[in-house]
C-alpha atoms as a printed R data frame, in Angstrom:
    type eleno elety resid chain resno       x       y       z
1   ATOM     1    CA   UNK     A     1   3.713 -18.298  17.892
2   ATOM     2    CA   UNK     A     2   6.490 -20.312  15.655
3   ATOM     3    CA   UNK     A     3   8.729 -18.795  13.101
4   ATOM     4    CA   UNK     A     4   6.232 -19.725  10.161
5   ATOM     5    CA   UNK     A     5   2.969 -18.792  12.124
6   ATOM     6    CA   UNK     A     6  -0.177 -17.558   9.822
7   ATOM     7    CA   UNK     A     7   0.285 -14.314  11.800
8   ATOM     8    CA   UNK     A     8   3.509 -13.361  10.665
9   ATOM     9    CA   UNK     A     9   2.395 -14.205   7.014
10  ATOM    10    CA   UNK     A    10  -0.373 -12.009   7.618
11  ATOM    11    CA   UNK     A    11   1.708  -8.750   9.172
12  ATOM    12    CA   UNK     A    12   4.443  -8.982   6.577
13  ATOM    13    CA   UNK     A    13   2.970  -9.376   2.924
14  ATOM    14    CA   UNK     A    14   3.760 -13.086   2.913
15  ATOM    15    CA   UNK     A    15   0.021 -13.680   1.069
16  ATOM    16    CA   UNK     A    16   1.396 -12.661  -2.001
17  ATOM    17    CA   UNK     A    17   2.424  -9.620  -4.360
18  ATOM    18    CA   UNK     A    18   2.143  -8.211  -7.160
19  ATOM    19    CA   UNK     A    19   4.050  -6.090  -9.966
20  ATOM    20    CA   UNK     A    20   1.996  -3.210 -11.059
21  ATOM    21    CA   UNK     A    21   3.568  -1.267 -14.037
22  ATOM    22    CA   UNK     A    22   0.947   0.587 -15.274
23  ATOM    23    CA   UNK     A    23  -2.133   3.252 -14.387
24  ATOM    24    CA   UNK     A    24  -5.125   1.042 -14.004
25  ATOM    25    CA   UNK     A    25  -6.284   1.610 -10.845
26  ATOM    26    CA   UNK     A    26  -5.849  -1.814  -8.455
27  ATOM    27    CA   UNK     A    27  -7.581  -3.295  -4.900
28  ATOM    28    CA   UNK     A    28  -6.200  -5.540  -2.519
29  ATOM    29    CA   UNK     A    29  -9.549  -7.330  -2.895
30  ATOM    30    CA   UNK     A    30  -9.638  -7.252  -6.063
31  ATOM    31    CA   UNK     A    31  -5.813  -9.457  -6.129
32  ATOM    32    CA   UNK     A    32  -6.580 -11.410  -3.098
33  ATOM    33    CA   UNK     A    33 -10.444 -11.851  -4.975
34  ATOM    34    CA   UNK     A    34  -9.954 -15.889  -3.354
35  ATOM    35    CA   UNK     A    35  -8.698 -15.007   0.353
36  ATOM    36    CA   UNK     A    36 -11.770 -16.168   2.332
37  ATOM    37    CA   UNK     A    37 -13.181 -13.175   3.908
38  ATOM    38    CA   UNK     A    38 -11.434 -10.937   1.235
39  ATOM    39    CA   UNK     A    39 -10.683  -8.086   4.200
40  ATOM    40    CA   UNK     A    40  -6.998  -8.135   2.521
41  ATOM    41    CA   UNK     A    41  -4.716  -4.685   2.446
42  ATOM    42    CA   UNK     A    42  -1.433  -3.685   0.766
43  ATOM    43    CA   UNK     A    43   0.808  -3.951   3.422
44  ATOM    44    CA   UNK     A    44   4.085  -3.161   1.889
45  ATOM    45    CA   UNK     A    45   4.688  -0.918  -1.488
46  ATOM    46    CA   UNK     A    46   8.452  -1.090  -2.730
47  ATOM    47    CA   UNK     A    47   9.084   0.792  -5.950
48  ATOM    48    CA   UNK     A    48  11.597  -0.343  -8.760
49  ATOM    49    CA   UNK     A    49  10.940   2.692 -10.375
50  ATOM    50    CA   UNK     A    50  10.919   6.839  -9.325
51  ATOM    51    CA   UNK     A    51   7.084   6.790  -8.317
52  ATOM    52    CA   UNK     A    52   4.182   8.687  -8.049
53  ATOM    53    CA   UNK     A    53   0.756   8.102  -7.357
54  ATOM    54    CA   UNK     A    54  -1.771   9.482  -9.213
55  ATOM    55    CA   UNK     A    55  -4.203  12.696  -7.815
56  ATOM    56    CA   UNK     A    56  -7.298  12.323  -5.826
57  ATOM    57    CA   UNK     A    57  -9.358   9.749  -4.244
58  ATOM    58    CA   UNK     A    58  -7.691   6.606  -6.599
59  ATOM    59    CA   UNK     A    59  -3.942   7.838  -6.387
60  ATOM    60    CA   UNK     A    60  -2.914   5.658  -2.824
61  ATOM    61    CA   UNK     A    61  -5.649   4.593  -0.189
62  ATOM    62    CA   UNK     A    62  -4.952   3.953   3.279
63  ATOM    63    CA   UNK     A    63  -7.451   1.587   5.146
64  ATOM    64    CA   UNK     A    64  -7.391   4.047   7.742
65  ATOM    65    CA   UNK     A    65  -6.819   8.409   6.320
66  ATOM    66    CA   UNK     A    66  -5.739   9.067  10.192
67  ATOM    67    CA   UNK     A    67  -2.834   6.443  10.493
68  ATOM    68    CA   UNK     A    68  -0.830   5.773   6.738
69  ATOM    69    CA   UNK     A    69  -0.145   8.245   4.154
70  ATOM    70    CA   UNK     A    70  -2.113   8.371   1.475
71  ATOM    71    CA   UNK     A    71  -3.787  10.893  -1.211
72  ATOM    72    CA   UNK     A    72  -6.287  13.041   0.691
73  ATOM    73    CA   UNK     A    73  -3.946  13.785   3.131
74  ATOM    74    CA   UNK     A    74  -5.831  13.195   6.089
75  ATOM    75    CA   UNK     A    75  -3.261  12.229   9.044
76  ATOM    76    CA   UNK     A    76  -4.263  14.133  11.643
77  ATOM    77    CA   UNK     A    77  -3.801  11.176  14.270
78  ATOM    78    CA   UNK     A    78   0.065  11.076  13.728
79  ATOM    79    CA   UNK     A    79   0.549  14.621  11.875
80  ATOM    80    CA   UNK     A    80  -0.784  17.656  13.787
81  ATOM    81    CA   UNK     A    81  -0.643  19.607  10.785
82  ATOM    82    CA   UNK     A    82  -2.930  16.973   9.017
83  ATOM    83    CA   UNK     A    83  -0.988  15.522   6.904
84  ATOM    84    CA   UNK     A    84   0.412  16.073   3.409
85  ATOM    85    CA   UNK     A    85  -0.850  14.278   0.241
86  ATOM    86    CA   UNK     A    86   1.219  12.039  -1.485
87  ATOM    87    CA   UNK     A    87  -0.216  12.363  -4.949
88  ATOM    88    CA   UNK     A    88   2.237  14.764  -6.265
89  ATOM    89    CA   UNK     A    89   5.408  13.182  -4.391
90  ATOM    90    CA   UNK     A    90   7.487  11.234  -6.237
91  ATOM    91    CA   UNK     A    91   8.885   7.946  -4.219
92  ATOM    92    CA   UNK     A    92  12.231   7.236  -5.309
93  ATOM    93    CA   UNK     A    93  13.520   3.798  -6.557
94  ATOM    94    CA   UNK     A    94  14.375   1.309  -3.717
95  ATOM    95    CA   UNK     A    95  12.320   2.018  -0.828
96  ATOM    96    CA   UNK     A    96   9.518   0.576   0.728
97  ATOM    97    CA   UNK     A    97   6.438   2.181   2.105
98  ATOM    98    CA   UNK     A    98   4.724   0.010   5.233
99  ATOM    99    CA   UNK     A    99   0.671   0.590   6.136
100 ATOM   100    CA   UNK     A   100  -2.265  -0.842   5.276
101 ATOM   101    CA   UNK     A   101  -3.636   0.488   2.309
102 ATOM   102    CA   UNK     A   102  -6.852  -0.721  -0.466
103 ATOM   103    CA   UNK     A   103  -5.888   0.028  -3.127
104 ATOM   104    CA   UNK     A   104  -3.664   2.708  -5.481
105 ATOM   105    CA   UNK     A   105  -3.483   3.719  -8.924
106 ATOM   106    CA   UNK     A   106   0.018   4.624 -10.173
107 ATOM   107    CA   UNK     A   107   0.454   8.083 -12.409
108 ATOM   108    CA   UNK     A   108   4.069   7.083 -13.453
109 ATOM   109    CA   UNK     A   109   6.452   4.221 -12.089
110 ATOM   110    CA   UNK     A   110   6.435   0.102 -10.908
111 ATOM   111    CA   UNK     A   111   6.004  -1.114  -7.754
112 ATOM   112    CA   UNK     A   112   5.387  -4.706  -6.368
113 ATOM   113    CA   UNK     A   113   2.789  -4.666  -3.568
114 ATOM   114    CA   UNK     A   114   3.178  -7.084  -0.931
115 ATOM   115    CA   UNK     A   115  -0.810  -8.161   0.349
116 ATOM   116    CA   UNK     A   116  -1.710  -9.116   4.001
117 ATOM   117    CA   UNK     A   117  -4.482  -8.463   6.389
């Protein structure tokens, strides 16, 4: 595997990103709509702005409830306690999330979210 390898593009968001400043509601399919086999996934949210998803099944939607935060809550593979939602949290301004996530819909903030597979 070299330095510039399609897997490492894949892994790390290197397929492309985009700003999201508002509350519409956005897929990773729906950005990566020309991706051949459109199975594309946020892989990397960092927010320029204080953020916070919005509530219930839009706010911020892990491919997988068990293994990446997201707004149900459901992590009881990594969180005995399963889980905490993330819909009321607010995600301060310079940090990035990592998962794999379809989609999210902002209540308040900006983010740029990096797409992979």
């Amino acid at each position: 595997m070299g330095i510039n390898s399609t897997e490492v593009s894949y892994g790390f968001g290197q397929m492309g990103a985009i700003h999201v400043a508002g509350t519409t509601a956005v897929t990773s399919n729906g950005v990566a709509g020309a991706m051949a086999d459109n199975n594309a996934v946020f892989v990397a949210i960092t927010f320029l702005e204080d953020t916070v998803f919005n509530s219930g099944a839009t706010g911020l939607v892990a491919e997988t409830t068990q293994l990446w935060p997201d707004s149900t809550g459901a992590g009881t593979d990594i969180d005995a306690d399963g889980g905490v939602a993330v819909d009321s949290e607010t995600f301060p301004k310079g940090v990035t999330i990592y998962g794999r996530w379809t989609g999210f819909q902002l209540s308040s903030g900006k983010v740029i979210a990096y797409i992979g597979y």
